[in-house]
PDB file of C-alpha atoms in Angstrom:
ATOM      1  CA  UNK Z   2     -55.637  24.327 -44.514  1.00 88.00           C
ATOM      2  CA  UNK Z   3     -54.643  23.952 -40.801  1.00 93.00           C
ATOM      3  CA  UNK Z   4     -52.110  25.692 -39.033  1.00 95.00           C
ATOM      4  CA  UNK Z   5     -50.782  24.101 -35.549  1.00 96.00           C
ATOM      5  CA  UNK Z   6     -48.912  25.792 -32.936  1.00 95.00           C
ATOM      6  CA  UNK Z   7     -49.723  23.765 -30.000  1.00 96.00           C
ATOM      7  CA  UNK Z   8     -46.449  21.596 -30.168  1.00 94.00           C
ATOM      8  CA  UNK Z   9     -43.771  22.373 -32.662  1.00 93.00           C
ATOM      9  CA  UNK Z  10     -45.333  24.172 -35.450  1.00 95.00           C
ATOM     10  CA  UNK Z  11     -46.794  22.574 -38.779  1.00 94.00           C
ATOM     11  CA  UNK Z  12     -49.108  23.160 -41.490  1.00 93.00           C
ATOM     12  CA  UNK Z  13     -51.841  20.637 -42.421  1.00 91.00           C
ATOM     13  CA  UNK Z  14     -53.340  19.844 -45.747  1.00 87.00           C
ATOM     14  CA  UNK Z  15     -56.477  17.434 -45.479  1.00 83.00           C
ATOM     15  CA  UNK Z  16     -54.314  14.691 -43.646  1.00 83.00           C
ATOM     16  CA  UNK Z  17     -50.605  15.681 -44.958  1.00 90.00           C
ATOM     17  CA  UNK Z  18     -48.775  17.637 -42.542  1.00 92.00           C
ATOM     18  CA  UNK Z  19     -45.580  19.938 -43.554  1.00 93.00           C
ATOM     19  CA  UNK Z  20     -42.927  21.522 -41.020  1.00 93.00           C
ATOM     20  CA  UNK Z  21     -40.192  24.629 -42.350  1.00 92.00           C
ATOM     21  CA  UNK Z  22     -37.103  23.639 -41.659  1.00 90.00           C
ATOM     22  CA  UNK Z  23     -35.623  26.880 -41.488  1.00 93.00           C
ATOM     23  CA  UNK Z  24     -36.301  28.192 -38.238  1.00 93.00           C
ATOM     24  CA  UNK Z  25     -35.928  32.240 -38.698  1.00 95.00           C
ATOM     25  CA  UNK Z  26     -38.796  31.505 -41.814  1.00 96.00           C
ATOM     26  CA  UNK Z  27     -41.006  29.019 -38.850  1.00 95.00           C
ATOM     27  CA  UNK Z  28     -40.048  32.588 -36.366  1.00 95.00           C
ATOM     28  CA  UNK Z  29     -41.810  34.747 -39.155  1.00 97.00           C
ATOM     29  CA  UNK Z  30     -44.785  32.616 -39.957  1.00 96.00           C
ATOM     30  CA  UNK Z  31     -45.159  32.533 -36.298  1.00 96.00           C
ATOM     31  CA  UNK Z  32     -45.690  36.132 -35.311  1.00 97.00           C
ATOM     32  CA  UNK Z  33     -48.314  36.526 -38.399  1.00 97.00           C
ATOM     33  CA  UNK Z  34     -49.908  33.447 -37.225  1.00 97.00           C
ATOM     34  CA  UNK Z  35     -50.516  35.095 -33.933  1.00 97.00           C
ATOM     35  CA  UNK Z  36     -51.004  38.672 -35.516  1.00 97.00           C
ATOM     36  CA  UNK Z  37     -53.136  36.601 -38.030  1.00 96.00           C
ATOM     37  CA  UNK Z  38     -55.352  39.677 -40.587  1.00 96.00           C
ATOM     38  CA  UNK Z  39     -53.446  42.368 -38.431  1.00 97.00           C
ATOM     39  CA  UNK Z  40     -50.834  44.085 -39.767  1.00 97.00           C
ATOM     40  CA  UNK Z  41     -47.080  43.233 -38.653  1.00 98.00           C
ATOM     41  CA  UNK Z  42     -44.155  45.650 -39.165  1.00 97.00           C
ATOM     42  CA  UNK Z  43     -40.612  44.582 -40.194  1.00 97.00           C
ATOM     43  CA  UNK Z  44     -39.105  46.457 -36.827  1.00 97.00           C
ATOM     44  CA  UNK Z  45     -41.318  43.546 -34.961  1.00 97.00           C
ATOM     45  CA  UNK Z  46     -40.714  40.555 -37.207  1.00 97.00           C
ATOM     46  CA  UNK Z  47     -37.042  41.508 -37.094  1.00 97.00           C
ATOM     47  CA  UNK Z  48     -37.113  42.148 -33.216  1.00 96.00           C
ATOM     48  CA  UNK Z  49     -38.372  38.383 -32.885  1.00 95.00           C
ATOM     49  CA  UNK Z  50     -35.713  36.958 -35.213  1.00 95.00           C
ATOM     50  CA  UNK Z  51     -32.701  38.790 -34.264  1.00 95.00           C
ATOM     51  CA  UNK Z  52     -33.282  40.360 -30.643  1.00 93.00           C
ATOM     52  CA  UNK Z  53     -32.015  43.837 -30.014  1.00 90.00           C
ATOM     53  CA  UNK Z  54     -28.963  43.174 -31.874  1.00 90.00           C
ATOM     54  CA  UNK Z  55     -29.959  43.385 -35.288  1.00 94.00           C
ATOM     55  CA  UNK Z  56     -27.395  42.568 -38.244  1.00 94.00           C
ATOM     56  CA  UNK Z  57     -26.564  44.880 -40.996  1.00 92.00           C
ATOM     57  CA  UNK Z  58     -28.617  43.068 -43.266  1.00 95.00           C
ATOM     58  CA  UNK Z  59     -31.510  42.573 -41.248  1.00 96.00           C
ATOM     59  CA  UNK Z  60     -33.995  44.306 -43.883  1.00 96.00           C
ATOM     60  CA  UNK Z  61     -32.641  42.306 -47.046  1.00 96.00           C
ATOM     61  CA  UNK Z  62     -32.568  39.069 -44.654  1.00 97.00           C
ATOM     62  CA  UNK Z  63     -36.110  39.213 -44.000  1.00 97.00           C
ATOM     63  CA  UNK Z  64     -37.159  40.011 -47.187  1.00 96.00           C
ATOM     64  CA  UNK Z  65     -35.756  36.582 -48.172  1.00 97.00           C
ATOM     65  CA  UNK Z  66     -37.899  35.023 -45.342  1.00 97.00           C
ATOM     66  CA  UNK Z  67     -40.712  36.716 -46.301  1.00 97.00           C
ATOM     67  CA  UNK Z  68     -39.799  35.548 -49.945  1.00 96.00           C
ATOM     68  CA  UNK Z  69     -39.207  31.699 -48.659  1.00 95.00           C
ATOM     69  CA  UNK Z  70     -43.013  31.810 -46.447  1.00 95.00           C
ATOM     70  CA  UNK Z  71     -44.729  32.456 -49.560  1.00 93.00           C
ATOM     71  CA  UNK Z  72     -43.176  29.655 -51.229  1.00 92.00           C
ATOM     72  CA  UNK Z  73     -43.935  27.376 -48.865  1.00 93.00           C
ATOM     73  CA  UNK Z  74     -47.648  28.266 -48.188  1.00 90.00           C
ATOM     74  CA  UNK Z  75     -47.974  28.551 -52.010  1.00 85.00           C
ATOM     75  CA  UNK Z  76     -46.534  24.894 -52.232  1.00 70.00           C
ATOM     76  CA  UNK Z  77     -48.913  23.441 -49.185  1.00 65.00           C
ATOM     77  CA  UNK Z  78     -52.391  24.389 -50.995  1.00 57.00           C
ATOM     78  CA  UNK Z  79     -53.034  28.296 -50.034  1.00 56.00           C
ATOM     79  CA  UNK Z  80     -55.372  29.706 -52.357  1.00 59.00           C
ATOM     80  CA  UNK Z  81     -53.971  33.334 -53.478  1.00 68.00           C
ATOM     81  CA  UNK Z  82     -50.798  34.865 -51.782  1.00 80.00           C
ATOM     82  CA  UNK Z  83     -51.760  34.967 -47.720  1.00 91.00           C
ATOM     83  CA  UNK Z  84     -48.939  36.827 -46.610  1.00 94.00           C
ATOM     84  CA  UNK Z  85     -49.447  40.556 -47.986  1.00 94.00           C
ATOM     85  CA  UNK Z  86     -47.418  42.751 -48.036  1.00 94.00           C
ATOM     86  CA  UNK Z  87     -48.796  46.198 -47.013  1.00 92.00           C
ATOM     87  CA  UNK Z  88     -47.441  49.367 -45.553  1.00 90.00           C
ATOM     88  CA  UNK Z  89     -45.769  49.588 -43.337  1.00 93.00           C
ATOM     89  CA  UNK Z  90     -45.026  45.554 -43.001  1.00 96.00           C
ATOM     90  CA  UNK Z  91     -47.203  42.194 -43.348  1.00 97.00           C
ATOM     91  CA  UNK Z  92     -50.115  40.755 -43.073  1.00 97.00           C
ATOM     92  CA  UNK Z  93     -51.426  37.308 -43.101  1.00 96.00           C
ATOM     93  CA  UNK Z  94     -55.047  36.835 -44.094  1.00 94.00           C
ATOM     94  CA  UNK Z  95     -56.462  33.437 -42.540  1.00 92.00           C
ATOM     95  CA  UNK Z  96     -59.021  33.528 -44.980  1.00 90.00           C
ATOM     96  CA  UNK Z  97     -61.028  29.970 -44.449  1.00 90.00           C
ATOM     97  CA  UNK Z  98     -58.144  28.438 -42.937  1.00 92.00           C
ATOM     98  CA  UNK Z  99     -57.942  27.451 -38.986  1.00 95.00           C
ATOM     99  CA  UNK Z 100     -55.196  27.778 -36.445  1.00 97.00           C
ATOM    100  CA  UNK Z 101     -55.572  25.508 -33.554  1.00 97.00           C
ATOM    101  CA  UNK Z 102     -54.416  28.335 -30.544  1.00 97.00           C
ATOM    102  CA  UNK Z 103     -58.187  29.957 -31.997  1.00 97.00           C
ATOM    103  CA  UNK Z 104     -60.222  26.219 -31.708  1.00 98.00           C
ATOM    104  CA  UNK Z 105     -58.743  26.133 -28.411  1.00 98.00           C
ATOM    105  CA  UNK Z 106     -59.328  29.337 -27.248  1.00 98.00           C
ATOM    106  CA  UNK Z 107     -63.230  28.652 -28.617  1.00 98.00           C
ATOM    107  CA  UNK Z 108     -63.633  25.299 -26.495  1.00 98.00           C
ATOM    108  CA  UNK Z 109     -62.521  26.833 -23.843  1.00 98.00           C
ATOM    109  CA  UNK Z 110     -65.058  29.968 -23.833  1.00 98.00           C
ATOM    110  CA  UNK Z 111     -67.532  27.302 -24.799  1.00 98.00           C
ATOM    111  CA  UNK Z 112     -67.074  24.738 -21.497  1.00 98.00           C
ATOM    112  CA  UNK Z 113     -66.552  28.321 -19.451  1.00 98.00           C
ATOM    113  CA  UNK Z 114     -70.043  29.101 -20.463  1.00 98.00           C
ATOM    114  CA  UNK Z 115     -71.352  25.265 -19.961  1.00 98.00           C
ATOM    115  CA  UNK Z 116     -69.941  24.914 -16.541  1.00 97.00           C
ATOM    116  CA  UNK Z 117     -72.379  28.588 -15.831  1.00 96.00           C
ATOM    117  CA  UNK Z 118     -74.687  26.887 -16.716  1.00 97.00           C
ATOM    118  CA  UNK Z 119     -74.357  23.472 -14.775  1.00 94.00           C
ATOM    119  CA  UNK Z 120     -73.988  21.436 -17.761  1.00 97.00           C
ATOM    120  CA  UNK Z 121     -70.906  20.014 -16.572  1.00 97.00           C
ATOM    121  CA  UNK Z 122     -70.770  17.214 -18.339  1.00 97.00           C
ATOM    122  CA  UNK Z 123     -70.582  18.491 -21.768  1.00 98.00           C
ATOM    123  CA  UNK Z 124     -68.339  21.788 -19.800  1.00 98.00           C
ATOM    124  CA  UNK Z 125     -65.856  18.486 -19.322  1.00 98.00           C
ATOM    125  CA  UNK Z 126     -65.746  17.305 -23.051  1.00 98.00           C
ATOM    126  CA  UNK Z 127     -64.924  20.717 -23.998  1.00 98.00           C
ATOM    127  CA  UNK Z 128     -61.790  21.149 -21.729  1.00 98.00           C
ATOM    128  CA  UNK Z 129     -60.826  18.006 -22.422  1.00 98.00           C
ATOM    129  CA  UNK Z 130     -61.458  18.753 -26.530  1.00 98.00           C
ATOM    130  CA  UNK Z 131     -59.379  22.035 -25.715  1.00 98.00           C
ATOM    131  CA  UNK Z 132     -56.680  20.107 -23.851  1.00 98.00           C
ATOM    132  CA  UNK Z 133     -56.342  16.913 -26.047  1.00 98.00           C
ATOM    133  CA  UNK Z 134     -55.286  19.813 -29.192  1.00 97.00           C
ATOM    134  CA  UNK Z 135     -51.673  20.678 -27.282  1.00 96.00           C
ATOM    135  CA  UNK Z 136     -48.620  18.209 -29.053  1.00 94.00           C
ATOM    136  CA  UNK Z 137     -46.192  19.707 -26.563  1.00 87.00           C
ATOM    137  CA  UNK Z 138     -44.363  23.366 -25.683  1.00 83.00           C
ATOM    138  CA  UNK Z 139     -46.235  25.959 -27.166  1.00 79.00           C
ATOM    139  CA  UNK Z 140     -44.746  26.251 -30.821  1.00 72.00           C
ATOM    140  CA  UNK Z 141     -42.085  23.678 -30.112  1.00 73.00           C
ATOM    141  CA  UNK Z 142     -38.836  25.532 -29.992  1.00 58.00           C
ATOM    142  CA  UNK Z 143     -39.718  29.100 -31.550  1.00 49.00           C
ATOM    143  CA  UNK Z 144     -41.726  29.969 -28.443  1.00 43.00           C
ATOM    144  CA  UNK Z 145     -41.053  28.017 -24.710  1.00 40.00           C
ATOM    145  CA  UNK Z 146     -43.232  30.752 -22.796  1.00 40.00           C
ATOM    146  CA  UNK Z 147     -39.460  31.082 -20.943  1.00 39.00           C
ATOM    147  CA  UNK Z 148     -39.123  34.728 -21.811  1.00 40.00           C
ATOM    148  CA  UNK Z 149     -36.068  33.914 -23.995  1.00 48.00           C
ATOM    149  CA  UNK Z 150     -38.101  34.718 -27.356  1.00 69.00           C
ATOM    150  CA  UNK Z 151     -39.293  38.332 -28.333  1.00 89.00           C
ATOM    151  CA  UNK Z 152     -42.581  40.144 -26.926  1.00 94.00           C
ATOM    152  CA  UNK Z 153     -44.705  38.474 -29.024  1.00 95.00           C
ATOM    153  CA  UNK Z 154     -44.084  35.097 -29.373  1.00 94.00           C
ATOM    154  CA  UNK Z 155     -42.665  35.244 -25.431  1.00 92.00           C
ATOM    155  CA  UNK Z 156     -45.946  37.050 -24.615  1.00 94.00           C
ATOM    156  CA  UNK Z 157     -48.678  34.639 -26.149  1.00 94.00           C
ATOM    157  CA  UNK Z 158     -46.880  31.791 -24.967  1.00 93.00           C
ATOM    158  CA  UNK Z 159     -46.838  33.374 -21.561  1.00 93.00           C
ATOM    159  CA  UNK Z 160     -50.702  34.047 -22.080  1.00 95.00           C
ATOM    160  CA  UNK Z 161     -51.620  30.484 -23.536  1.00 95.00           C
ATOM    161  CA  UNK Z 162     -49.900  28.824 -21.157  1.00 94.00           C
ATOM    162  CA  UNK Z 163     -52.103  30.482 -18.764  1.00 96.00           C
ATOM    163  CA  UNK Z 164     -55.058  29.687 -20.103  1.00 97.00           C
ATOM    164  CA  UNK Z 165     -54.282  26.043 -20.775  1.00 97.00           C
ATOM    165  CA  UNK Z 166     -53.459  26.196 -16.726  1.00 97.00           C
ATOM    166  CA  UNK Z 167     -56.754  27.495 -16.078  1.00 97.00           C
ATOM    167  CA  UNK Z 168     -58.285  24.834 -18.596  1.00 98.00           C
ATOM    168  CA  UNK Z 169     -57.006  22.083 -16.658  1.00 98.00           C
ATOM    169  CA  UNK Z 170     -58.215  23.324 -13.334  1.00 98.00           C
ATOM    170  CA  UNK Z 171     -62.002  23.761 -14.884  1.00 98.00           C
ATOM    171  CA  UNK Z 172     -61.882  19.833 -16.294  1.00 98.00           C
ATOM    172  CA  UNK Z 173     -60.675  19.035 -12.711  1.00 97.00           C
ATOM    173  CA  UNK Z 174     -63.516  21.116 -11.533  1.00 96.00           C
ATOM    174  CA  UNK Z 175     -66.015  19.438 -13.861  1.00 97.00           C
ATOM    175  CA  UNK Z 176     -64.000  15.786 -12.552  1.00 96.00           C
ATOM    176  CA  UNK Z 177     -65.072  16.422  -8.857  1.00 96.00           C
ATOM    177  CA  UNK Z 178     -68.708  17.861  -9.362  1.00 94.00           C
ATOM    178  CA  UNK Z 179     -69.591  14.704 -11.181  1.00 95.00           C
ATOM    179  CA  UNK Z 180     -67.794  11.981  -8.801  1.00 93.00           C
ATOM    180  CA  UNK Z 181     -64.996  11.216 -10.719  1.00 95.00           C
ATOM    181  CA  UNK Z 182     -62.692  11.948  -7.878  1.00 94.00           C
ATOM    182  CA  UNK Z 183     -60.385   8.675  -8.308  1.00 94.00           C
ATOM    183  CA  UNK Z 184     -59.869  10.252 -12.017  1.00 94.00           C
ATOM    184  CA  UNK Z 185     -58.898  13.513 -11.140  1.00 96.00           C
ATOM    185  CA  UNK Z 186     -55.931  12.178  -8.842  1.00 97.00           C
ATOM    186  CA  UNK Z 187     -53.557  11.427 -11.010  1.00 96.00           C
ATOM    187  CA  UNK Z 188     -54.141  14.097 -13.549  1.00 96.00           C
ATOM    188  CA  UNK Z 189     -53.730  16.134 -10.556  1.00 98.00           C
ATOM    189  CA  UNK Z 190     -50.329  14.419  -9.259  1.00 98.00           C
ATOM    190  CA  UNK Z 191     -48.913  15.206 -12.765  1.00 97.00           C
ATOM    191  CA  UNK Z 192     -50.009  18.956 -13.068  1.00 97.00           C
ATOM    192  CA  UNK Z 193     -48.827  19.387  -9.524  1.00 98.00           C
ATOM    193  CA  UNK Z 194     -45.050  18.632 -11.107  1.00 97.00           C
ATOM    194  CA  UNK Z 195     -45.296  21.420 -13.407  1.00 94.00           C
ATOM    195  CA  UNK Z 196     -46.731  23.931 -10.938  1.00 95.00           C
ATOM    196  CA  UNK Z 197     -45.554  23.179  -7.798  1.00 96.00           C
ATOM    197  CA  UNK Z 198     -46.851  26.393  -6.150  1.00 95.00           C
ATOM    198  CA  UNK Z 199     -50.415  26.586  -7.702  1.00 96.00           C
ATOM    199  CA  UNK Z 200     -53.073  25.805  -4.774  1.00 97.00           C
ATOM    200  CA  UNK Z 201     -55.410  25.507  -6.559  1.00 97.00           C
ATOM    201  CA  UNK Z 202     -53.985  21.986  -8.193  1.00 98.00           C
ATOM    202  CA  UNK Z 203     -52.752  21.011  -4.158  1.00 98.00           C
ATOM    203  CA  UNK Z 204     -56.597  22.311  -3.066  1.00 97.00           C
ATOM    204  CA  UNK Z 205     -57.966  20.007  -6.028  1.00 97.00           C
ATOM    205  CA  UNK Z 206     -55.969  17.356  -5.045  1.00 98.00           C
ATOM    206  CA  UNK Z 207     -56.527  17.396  -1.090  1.00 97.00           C
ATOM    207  CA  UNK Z 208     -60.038  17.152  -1.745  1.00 96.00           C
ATOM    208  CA  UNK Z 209     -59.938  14.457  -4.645  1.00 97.00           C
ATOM    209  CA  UNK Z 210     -58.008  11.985  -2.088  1.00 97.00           C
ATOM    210  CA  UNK Z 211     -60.328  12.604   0.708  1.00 96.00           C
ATOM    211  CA  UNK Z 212     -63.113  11.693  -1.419  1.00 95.00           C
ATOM    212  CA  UNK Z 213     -61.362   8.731  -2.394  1.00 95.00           C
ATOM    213  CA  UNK Z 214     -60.799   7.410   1.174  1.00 94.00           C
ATOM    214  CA  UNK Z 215     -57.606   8.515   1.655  1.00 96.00           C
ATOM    215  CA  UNK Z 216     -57.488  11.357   4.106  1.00 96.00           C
ATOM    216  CA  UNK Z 217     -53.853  10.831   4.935  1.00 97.00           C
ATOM    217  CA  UNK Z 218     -52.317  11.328   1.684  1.00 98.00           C
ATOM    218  CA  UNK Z 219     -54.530  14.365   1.477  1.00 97.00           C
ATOM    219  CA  UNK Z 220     -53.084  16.022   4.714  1.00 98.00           C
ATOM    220  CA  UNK Z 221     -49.682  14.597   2.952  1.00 98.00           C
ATOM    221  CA  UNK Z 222     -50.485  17.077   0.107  1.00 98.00           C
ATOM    222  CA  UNK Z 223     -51.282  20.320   2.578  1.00 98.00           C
ATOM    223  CA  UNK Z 224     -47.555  19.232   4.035  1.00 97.00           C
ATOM    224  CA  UNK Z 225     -46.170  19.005   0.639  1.00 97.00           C
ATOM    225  CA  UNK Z 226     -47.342  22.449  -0.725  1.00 97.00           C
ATOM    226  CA  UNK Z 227     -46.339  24.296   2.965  1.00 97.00           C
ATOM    227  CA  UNK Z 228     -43.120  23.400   2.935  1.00 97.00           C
ATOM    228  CA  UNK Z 229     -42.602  24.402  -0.773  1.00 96.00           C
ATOM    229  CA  UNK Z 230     -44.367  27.647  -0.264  1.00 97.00           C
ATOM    230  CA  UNK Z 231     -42.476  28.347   3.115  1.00 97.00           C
ATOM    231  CA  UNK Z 232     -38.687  27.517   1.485  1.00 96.00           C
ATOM    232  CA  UNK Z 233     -39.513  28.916  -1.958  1.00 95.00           C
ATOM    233  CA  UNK Z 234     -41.452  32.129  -0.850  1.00 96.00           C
ATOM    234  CA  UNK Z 235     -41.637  32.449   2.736  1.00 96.00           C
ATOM    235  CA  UNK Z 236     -45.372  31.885   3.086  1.00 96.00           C
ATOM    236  CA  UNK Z 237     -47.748  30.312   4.280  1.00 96.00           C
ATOM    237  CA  UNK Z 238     -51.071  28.360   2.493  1.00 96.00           C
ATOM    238  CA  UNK Z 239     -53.640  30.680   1.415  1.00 96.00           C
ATOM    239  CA  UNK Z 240     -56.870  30.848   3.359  1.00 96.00           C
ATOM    240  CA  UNK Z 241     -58.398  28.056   1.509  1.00 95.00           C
ATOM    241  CA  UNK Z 242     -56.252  25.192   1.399  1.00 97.00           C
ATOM    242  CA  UNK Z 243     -55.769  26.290   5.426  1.00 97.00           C
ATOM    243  CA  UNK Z 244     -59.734  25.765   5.735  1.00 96.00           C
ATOM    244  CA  UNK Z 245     -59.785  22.565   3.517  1.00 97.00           C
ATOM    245  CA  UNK Z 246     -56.949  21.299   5.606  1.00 97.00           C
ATOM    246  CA  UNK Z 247     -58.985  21.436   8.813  1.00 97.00           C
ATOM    247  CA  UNK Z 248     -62.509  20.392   7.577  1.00 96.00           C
ATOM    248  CA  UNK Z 249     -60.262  17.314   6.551  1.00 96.00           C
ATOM    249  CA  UNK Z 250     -58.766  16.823   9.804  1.00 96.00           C
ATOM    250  CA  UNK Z 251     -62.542  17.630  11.304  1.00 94.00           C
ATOM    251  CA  UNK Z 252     -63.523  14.322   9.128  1.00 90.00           C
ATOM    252  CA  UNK Z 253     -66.420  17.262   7.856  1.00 90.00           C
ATOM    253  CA  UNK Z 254     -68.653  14.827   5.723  1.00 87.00           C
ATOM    254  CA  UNK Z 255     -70.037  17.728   3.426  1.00 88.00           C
ATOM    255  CA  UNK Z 256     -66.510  17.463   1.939  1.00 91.00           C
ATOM    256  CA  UNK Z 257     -68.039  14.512  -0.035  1.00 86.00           C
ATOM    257  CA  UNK Z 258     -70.746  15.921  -1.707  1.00 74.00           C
ATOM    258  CA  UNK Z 259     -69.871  19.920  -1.705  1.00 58.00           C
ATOM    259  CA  UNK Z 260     -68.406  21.509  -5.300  1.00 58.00           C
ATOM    260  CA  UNK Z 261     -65.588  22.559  -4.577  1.00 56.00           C
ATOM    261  CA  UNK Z 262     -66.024  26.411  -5.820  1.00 50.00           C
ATOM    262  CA  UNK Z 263     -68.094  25.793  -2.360  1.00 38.00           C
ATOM    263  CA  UNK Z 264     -65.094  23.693  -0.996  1.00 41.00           C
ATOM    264  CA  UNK Z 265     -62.669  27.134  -0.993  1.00 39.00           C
ATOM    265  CA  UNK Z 266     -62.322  27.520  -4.217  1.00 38.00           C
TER     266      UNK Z 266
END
């Protein structure tokens, strides 16, 4: 069995998937996922359900979501009882089962290690491996990364989506190193929209269009990320983008041919 959290969450079964429809039970099954053979108390679990205003029933109601998990995991093909109950709270034994944040989290350590090692190419189907595993916002509606859920879901989402943010930034990395500059630009375009003020993306970007003949739109970028950094913040470009700005103006011809962790990253 299969549990995914990259995009609303499910459960698959060989090639059958299954949702819960209730959404305090998908909150529960949730925080053991991510607390997965670690033991979870009910003051937690009830913290991410409820907030800090609990209900007078709190205990007794998630008791019955406790109650309803273990129906459903029973009903989807889990050997034994996963979800234990042990003292102080719960625990959820993974057993021979997979959860996709833990493949991800293994292709990327895997490409991290590849791209050490200059094998960039297979560093690039790993990220991309990693990347291609994500259905959408991290555990569809129980956990946005906004800071709305409770520490733990709100806190792994905030951490995932950092990693996946990094992920992307390696692949586009791996992109440039191997010439496939033309590739990386719109990839780049789109991860700029989501994180308007992360240089690296612009710096990534800058130097994918100048490879690509197109030093203009590349000076258009450095423009681009100024003014959002000056209106937003009040700052200026870092040191880097600053230095790939002017090698670009320059026309510097190493640009071409340079990685770019020797480009200012």
């Amino acid at each position: 069995m299969r549990y995914e959290m990259l995009g609303p969450l499910r459960v698959r079964d060989e090639n059958t998937y299954f949702t819960l429809h209730a959404r305090k039970v998908e909150i529960v099954l949730t925080v053991l996922l991510i607390r997965a053979d670690q033991l979870v108390s009910p003051e937690q679990l009830m913290r991410e359900i409820w907030g800090e205003n609990l209900p007078r029933r709190a205990a007794a109601g998630l008791h019955v979501y406790i109650s309803q998990l273990r129906k459903f995991l029973k009903l989807r093909g889990a050997s034994g009882n996963p979800v234990e109950t042990r003292a102080p709270g719960y625990v959820l034994h993974k057993g021979d089962d997979r959860i996709d944040t833990q493949i991800f989290l293994e292709l990327v350590d895997v490409g991290r290690s590849l791209l050490r090692q200059q094998r960039t190419d297979e560093a690039a189907s790993c990220f991309s491996q990693a990347l291609a595993l994500w259905r959408g916002p991290i555990l569809g509606h129980s956990g946005d990364g906004t800071g709305a859920k409770g520490p733990i879901i709100g806190g792994f989402s905030t951490w995932l989506t950092e990693i996946r943010r990094e992920c992307h930034e390696m692949l586009v990395e791996c992109q440039l190193q191997l010439g496939r500059h033309r590739e990386a630009v719109g990839m780049l375009y789109a991860l700029i929209a989501e994180n308007p003020m992360c240089e690296a993306f612009h710096r990534q970007l800058m130097l994918a269009l100048y490879r690509s003949e197109r030093q203009a739109d590349a000076l258009k970028v450095y423009q681009s990320v100024r003014k959002t950094l000056n209106d937003e913040l009040g700052l200026e470009p870092g040191r880097p983008l600053q230095d790939l700005q002017r090698a670009i103006l320059s026309g510097d011809m190493h640009l071409m041919s340079l990685p770019l962790a020797m480009s200012g990253r």
